[in-house]
PDB file of C-alpha atoms in Angstrom:
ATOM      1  CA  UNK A 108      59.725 -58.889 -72.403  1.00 86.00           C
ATOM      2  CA  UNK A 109      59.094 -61.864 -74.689  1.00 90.00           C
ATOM      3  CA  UNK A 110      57.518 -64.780 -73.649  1.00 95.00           C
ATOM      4  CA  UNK A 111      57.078 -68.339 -75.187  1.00 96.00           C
ATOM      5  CA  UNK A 112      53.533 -69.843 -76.320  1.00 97.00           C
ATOM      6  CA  UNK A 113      53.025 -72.673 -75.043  1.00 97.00           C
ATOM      7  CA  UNK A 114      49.581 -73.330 -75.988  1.00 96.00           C
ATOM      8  CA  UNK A 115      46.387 -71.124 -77.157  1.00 95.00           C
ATOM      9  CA  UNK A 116      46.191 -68.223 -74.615  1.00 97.00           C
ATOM     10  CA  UNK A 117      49.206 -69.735 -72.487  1.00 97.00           C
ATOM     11  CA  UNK A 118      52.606 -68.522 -72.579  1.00 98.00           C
ATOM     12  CA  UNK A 119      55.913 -68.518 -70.349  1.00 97.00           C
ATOM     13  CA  UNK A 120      58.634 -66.193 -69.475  1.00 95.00           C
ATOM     14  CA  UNK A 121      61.918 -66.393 -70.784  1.00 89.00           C
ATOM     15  CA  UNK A 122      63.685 -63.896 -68.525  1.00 81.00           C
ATOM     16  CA  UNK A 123      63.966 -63.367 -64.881  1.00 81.00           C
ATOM     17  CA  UNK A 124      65.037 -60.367 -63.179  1.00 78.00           C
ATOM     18  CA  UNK A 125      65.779 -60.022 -59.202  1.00 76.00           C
ATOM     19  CA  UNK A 126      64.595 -56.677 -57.986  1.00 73.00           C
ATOM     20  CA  UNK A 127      66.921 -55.473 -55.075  1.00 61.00           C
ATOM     21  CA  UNK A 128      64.427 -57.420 -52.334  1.00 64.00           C
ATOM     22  CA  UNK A 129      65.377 -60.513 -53.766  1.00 70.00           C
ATOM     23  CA  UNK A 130      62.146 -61.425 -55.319  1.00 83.00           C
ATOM     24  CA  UNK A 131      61.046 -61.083 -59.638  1.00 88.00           C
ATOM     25  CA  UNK A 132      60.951 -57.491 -60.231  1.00 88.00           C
ATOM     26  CA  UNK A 133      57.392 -56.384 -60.264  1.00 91.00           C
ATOM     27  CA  UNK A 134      58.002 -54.416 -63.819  1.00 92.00           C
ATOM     28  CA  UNK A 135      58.907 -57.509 -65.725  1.00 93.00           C
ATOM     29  CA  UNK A 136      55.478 -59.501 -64.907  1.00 96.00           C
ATOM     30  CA  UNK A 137      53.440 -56.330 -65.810  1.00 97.00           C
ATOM     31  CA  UNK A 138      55.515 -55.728 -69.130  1.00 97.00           C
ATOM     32  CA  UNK A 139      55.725 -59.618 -69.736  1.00 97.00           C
ATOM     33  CA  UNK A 140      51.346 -59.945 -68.985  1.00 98.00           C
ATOM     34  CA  UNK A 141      50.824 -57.433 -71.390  1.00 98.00           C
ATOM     35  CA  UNK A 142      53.182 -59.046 -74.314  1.00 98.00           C
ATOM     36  CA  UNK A 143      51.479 -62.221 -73.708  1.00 98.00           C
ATOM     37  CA  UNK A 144      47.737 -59.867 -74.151  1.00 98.00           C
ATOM     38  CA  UNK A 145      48.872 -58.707 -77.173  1.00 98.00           C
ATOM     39  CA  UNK A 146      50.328 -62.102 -78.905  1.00 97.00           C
ATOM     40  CA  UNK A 147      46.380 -62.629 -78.524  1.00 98.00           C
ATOM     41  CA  UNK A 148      45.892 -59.665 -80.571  1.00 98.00           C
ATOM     42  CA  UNK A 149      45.685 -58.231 -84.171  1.00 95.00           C
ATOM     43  CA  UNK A 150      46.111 -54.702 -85.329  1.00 95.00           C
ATOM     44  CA  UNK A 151      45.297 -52.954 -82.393  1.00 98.00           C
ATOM     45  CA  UNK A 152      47.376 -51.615 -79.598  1.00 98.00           C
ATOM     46  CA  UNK A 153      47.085 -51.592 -76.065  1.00 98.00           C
ATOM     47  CA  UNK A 154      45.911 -48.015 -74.722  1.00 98.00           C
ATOM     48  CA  UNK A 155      45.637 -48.777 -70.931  1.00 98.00           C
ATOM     49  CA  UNK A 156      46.123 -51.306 -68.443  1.00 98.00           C
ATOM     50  CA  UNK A 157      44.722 -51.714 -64.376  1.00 98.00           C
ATOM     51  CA  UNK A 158      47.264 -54.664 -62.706  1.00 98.00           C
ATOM     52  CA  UNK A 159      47.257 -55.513 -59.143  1.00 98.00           C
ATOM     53  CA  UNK A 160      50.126 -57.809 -57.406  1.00 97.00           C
ATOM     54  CA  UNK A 161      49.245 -60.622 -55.344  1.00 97.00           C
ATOM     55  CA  UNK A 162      52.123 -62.286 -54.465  1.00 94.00           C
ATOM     56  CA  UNK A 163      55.965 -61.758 -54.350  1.00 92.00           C
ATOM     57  CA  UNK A 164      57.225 -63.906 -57.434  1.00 91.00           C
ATOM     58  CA  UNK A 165      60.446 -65.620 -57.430  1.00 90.00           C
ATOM     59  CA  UNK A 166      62.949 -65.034 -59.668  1.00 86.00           C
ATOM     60  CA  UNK A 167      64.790 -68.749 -60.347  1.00 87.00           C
ATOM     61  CA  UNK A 168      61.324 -69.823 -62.246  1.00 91.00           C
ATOM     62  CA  UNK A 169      59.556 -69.027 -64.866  1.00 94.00           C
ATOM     63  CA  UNK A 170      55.692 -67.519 -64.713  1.00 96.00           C
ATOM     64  CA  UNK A 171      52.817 -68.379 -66.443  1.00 98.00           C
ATOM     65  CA  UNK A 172      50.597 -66.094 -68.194  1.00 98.00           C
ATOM     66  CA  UNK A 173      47.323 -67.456 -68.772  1.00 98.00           C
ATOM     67  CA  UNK A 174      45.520 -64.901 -71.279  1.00 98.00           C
ATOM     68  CA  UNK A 175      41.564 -64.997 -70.827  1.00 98.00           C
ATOM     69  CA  UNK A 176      40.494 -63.620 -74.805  1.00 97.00           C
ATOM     70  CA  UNK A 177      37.164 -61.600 -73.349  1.00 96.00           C
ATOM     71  CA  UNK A 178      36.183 -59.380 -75.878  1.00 97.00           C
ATOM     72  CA  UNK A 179      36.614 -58.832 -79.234  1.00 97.00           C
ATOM     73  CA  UNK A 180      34.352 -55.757 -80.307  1.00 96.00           C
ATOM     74  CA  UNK A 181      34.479 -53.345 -83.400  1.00 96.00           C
ATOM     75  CA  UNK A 182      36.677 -50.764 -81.949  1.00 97.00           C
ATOM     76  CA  UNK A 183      38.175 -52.208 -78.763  1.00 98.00           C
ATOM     77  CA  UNK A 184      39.559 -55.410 -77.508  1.00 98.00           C
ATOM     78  CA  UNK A 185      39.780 -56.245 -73.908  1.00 98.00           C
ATOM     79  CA  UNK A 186      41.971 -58.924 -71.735  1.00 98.00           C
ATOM     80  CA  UNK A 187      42.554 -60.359 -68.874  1.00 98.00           C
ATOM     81  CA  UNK A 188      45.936 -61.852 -67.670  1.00 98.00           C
ATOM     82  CA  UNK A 189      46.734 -63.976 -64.572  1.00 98.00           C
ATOM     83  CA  UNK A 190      50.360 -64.505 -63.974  1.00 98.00           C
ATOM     84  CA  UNK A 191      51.103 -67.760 -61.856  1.00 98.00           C
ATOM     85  CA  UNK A 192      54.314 -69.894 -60.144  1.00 96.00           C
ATOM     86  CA  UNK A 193      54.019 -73.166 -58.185  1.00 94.00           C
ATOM     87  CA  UNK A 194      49.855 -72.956 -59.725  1.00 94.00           C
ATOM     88  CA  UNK A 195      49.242 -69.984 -57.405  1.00 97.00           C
ATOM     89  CA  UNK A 196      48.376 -66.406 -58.709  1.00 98.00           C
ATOM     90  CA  UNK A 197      50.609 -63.707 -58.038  1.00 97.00           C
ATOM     91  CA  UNK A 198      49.102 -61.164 -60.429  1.00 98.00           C
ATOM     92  CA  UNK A 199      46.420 -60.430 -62.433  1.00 98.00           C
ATOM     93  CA  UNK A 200      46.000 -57.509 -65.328  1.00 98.00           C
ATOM     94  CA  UNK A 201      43.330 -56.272 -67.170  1.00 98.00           C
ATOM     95  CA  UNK A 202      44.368 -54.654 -70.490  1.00 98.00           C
ATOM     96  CA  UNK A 203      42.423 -52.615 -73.592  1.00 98.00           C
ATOM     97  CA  UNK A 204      43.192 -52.412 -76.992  1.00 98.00           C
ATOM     98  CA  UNK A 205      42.040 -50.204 -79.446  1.00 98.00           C
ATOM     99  CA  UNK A 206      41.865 -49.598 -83.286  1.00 97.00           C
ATOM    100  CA  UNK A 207      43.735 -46.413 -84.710  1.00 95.00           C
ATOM    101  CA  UNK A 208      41.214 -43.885 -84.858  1.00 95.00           C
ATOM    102  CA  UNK A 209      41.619 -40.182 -85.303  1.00 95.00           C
ATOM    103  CA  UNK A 210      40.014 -37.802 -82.557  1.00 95.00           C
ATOM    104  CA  UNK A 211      40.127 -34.759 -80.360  1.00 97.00           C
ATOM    105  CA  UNK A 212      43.709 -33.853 -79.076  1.00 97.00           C
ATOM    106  CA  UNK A 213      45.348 -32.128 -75.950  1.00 98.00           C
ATOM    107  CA  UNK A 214      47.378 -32.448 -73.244  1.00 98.00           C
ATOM    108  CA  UNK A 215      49.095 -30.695 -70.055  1.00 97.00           C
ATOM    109  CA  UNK A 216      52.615 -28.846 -71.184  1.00 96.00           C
ATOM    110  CA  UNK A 217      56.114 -30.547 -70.324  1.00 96.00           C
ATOM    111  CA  UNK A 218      58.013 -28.967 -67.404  1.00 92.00           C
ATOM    112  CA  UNK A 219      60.503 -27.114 -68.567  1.00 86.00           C
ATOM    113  CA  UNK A 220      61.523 -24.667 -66.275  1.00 80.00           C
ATOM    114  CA  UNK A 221      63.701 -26.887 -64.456  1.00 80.00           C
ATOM    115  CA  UNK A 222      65.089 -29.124 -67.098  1.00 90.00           C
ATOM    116  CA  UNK A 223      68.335 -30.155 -67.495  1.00 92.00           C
ATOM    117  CA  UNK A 224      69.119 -32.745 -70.776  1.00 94.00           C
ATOM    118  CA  UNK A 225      70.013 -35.906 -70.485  1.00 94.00           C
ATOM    119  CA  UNK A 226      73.256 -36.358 -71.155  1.00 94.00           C
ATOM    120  CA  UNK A 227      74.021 -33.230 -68.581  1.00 94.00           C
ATOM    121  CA  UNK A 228      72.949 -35.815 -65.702  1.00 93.00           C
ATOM    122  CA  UNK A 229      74.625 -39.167 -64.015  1.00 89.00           C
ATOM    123  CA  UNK A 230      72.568 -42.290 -63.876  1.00 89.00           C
ATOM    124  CA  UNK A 231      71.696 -43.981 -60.869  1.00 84.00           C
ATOM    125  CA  UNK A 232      74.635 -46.876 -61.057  1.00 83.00           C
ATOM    126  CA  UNK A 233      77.196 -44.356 -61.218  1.00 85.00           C
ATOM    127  CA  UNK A 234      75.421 -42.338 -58.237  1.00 84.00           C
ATOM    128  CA  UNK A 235      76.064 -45.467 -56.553  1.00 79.00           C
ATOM    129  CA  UNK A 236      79.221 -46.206 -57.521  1.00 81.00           C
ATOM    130  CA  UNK A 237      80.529 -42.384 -56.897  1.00 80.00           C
ATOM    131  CA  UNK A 238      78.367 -42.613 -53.188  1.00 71.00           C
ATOM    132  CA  UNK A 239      80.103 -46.269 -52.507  1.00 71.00           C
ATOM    133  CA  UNK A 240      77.068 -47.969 -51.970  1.00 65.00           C
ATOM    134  CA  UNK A 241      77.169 -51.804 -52.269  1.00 59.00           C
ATOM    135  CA  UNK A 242      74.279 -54.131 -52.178  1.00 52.00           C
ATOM    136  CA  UNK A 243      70.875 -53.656 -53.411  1.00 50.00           C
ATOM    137  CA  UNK A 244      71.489 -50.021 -54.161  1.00 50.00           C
ATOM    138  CA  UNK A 245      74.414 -50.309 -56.013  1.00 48.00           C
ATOM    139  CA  UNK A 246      73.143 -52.679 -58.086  1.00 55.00           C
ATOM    140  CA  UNK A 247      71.400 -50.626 -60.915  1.00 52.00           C
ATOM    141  CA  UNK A 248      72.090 -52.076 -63.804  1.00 54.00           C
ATOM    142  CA  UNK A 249      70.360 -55.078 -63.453  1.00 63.00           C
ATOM    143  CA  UNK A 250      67.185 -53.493 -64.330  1.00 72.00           C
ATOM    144  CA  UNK A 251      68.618 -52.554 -67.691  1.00 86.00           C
ATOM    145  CA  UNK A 252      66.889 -48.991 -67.712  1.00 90.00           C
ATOM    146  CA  UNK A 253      69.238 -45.495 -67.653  1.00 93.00           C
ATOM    147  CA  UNK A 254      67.809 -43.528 -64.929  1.00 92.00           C
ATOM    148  CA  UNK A 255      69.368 -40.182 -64.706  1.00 93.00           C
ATOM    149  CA  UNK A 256      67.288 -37.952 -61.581  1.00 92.00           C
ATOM    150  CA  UNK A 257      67.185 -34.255 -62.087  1.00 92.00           C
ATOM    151  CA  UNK A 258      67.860 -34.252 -57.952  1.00 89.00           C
ATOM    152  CA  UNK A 259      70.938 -36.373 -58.131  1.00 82.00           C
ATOM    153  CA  UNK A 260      70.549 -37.409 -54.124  1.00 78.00           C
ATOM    154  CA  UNK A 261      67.135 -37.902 -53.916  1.00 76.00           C
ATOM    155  CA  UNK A 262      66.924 -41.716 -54.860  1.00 69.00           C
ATOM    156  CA  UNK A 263      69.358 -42.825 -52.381  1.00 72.00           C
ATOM    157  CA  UNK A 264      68.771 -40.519 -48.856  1.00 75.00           C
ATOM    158  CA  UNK A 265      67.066 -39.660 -46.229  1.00 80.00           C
ATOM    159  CA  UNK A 266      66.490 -35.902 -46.183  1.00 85.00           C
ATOM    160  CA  UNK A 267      62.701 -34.482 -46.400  1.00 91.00           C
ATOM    161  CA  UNK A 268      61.836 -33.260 -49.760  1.00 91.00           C
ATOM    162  CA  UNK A 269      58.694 -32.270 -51.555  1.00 93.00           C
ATOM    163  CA  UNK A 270      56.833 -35.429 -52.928  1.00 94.00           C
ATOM    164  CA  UNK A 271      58.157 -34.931 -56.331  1.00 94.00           C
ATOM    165  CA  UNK A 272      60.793 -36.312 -58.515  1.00 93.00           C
ATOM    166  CA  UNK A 273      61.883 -36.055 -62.192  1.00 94.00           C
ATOM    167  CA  UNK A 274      63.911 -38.543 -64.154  1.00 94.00           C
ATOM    168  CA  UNK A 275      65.394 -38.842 -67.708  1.00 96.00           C
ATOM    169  CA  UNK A 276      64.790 -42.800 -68.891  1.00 96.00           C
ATOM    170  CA  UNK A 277      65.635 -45.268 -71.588  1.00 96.00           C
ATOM    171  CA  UNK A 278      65.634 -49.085 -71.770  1.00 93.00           C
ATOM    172  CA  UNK A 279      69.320 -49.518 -73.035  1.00 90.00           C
ATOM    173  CA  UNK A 280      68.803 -51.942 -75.357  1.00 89.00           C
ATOM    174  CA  UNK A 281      67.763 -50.903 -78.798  1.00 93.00           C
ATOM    175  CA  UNK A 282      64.557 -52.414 -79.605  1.00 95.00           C
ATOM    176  CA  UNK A 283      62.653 -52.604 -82.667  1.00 96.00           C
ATOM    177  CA  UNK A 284      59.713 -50.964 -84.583  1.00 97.00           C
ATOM    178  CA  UNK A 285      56.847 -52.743 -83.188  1.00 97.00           C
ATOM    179  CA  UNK A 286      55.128 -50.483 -81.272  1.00 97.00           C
ATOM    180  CA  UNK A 287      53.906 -53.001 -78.901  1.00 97.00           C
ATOM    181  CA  UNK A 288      57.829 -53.732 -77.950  1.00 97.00           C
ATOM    182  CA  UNK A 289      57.922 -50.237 -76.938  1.00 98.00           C
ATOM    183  CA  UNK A 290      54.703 -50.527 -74.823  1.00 98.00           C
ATOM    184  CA  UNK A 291      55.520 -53.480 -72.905  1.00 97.00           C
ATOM    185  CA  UNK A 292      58.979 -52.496 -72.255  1.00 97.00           C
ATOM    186  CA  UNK A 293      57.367 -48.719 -70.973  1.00 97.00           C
ATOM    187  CA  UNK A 294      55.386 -50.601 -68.448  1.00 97.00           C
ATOM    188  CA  UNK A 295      58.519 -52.440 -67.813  1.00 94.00           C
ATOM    189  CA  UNK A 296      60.202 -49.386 -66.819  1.00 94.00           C
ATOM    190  CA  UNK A 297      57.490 -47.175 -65.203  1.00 95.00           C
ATOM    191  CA  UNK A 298      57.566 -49.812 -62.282  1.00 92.00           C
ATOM    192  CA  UNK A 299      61.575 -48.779 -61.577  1.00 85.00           C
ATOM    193  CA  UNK A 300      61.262 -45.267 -59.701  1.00 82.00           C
ATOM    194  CA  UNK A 301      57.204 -44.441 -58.965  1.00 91.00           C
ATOM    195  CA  UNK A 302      56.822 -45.625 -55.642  1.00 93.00           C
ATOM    196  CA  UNK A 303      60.049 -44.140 -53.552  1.00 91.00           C
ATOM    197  CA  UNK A 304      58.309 -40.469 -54.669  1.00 94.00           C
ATOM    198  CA  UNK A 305      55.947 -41.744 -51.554  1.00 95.00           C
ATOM    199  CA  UNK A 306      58.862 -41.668 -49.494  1.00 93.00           C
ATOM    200  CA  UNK A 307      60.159 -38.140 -49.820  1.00 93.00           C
ATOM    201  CA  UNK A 308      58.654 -36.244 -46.891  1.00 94.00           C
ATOM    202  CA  UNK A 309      59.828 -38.841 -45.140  1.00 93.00           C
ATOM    203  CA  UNK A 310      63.042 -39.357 -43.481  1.00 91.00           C
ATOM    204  CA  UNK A 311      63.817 -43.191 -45.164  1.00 88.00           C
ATOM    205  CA  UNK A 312      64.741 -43.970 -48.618  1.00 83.00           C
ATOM    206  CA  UNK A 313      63.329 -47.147 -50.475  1.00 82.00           C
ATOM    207  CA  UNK A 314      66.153 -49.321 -49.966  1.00 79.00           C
ATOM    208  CA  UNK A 315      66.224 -48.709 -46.098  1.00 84.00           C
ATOM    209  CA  UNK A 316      66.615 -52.065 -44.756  1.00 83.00           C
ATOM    210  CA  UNK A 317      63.790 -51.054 -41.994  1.00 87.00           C
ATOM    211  CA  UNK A 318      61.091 -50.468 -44.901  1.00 89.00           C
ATOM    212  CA  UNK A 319      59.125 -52.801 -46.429  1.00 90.00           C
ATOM    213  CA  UNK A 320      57.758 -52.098 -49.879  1.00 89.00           C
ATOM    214  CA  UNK A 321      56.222 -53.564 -52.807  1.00 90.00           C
ATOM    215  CA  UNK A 322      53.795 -52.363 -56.140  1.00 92.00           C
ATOM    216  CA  UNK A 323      50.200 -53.293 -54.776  1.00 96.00           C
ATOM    217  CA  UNK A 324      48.503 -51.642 -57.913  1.00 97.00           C
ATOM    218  CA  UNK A 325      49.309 -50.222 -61.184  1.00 97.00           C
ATOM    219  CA  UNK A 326      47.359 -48.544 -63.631  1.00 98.00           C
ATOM    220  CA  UNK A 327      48.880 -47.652 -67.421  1.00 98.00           C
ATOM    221  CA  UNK A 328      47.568 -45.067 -69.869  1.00 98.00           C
ATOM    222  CA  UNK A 329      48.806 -45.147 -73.482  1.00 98.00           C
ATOM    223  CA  UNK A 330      48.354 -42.098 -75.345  1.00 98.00           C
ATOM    224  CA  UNK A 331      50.644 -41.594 -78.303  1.00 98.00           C
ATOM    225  CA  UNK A 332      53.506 -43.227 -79.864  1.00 97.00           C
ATOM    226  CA  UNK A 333      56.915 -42.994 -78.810  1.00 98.00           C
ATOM    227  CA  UNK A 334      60.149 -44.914 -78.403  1.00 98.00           C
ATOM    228  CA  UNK A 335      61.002 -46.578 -75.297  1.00 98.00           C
ATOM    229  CA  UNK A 336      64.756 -46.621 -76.452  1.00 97.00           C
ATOM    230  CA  UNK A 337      65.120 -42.583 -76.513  1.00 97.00           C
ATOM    231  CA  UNK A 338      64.671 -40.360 -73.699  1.00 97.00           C
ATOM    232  CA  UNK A 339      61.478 -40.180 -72.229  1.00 98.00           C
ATOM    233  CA  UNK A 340      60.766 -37.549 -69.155  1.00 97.00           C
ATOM    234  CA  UNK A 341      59.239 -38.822 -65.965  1.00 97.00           C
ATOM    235  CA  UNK A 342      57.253 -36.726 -63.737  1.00 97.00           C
ATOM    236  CA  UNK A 343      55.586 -38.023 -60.547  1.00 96.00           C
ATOM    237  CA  UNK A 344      54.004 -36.958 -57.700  1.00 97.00           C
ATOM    238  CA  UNK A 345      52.724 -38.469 -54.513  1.00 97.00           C
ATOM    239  CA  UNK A 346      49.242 -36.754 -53.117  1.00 97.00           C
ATOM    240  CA  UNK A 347      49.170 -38.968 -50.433  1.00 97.00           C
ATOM    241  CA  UNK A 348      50.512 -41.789 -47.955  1.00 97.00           C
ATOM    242  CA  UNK A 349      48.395 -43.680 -45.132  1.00 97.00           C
ATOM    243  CA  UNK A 350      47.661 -47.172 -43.902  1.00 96.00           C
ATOM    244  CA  UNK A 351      50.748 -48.107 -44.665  1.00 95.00           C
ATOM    245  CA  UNK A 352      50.433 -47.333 -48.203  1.00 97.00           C
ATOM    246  CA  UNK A 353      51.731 -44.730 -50.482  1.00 97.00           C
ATOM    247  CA  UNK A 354      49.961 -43.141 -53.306  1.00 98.00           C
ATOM    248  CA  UNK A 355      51.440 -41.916 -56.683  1.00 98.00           C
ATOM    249  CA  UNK A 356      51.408 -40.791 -59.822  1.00 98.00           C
ATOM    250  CA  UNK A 357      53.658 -40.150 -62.797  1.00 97.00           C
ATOM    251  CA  UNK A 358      53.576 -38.102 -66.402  1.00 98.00           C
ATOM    252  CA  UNK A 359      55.839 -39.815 -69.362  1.00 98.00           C
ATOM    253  CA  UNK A 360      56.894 -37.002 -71.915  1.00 98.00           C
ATOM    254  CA  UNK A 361      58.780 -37.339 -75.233  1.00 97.00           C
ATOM    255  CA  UNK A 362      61.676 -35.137 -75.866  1.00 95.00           C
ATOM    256  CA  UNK A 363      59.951 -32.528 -78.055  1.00 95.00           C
ATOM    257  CA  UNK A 364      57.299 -32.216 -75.209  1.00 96.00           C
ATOM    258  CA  UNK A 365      54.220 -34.817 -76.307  1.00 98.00           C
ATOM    259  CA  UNK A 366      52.692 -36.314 -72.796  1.00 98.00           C
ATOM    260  CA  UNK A 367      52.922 -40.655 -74.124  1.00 98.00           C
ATOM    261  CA  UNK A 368      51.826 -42.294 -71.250  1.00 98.00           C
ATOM    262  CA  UNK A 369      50.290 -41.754 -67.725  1.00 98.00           C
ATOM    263  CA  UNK A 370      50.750 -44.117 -64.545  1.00 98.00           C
ATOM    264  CA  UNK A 371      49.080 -44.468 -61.336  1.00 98.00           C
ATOM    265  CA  UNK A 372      50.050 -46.688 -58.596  1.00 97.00           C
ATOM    266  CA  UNK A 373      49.918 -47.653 -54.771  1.00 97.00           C
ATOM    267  CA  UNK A 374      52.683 -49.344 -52.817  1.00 96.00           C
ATOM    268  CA  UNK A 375      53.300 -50.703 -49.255  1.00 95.00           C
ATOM    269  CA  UNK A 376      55.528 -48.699 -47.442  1.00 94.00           C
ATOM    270  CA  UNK A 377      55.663 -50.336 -44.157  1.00 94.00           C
ATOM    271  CA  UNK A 378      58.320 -49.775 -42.066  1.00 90.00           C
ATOM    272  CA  UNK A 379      59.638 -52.691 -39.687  1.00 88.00           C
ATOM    273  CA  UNK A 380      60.290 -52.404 -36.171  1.00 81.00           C
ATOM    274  CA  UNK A 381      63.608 -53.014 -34.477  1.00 65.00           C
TER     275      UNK A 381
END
């Protein structure tokens, strides 16, 4: 997630990662655009974030993040973020920060009639590996993010299901105690399993060489601290799927139960003839 400043409001990525469609991972530039918000920042954190993607990036340069400073109130601070390669735009963020302030607090319970720890449940490179799938779905790892489905077929066939999914997640690299780390590498990882819940009344799986898809939208929700480095729970949920397009939505949980974070996002799923 860390980026290079390479003049006021302008900074670079260090680090490229390939998604399995051989184009830059749509996860990195939202976690990297919101790193480069908050270098612009002091002592307040980002609470939510509305990203759309423009362009596929590539993954053998680097991307610009151009940070426009537009506000600076009393309680909140908010930026914009356009991401570019070859001096074309291929996403653009807006992105709130807020003060620590104490307030009125609730939230919707944890699942847990159905759950099953962590450590109970295989991630999805040895899924792969135990499935002998090559290519783009055996390749896991290369996001750098344990995911370990509750369903432990789901990610990878074609059978119908109810638009639902669960996951245990970590990034597996131990990070530090900045809290904004832990932010940007959440939106990092939120990106990694949302969209193929779209796909599971549907006889195709996301790496189906007949479908096409890619992160149109995503929308980020902050809500309380956590650690993006210990298990988090992922619930989502897809309501709908039209146009070409697949709607969805996901809970992040803590392990003892507090709902951190909320996503939203919409995704082609356009499936190619012949």
């Amino acid at each position: 997630m860390d980026v290079e400043r390479l003049d006021s409001n302008l900074y670079r990525s260090r680090a490229h990662v390939e998604n399995y469609r051989k184009v830059l991972f749509g996860g990195q530039v939202l976690g990297q655009a919101l790193m480069a918000a908050a270098r612009t920042v002091e002592d307040r954190l980002p609470h939510s974030l509305h990203a759309y993607f423009l362009r596929p990036g590539s993954s053998e340069m680097p991307v610009i993040y151009d940070v426009d400073p537009i506000r600076d109130g009393g309680s909140f601070t908010t930026r914009r973020v356009v991401a570019r390669q070859n001096g074309k735009a291929i996403f653009n963020m807006s992105a709130s920060f807020q003060i620590a302030e104490p307030g009125f607090d609730h939230q919707v319970e944890m699942p847990t009639d159905t759950l099953v720890p962590p450590q109970e449940l295989k991630n999805t490179q040895q899924l792969a590996e135990e499935a002998g799938m090559e290519g783009p779905a055996g390749n896991q790892r290369r996001y750098m993010v344990d995911f370990r489905p509750f369903d432990p077929t789901s990610y990878f066939d074609n059978e119908l299901r109810e638009p639902r999914c669960m996951f245990w997640f970590r990034v597996e690299s131990p990070l530090s105690d900045d809290p904004v780390e832990h932010r940007c590498a959440l939106s990092y990882a939120s990106d990694v399993a949302l969209l193929g819940t779209a796909l599971q009344p549907h006889p195709i799986s996301l790496f189906d060489p007949h479908l096409m898809p890619a992160s149109l939208d995503h929308a980020m929700w902050f809500h309380r601290d956590f650690r993006a480095d210990d298990w988090l729970l992922y619930v989502t949920d897809s309501p709908s799927a039209s146009g070409a397009r697949g709607y969805c939505r996901g809970q992040i949980f803590s392990r003892d139960g507090r709902l951190v974070a909320s996503t939203t996002q919409e995704g082609l799923i356009r499936q190619i003839k012949g």
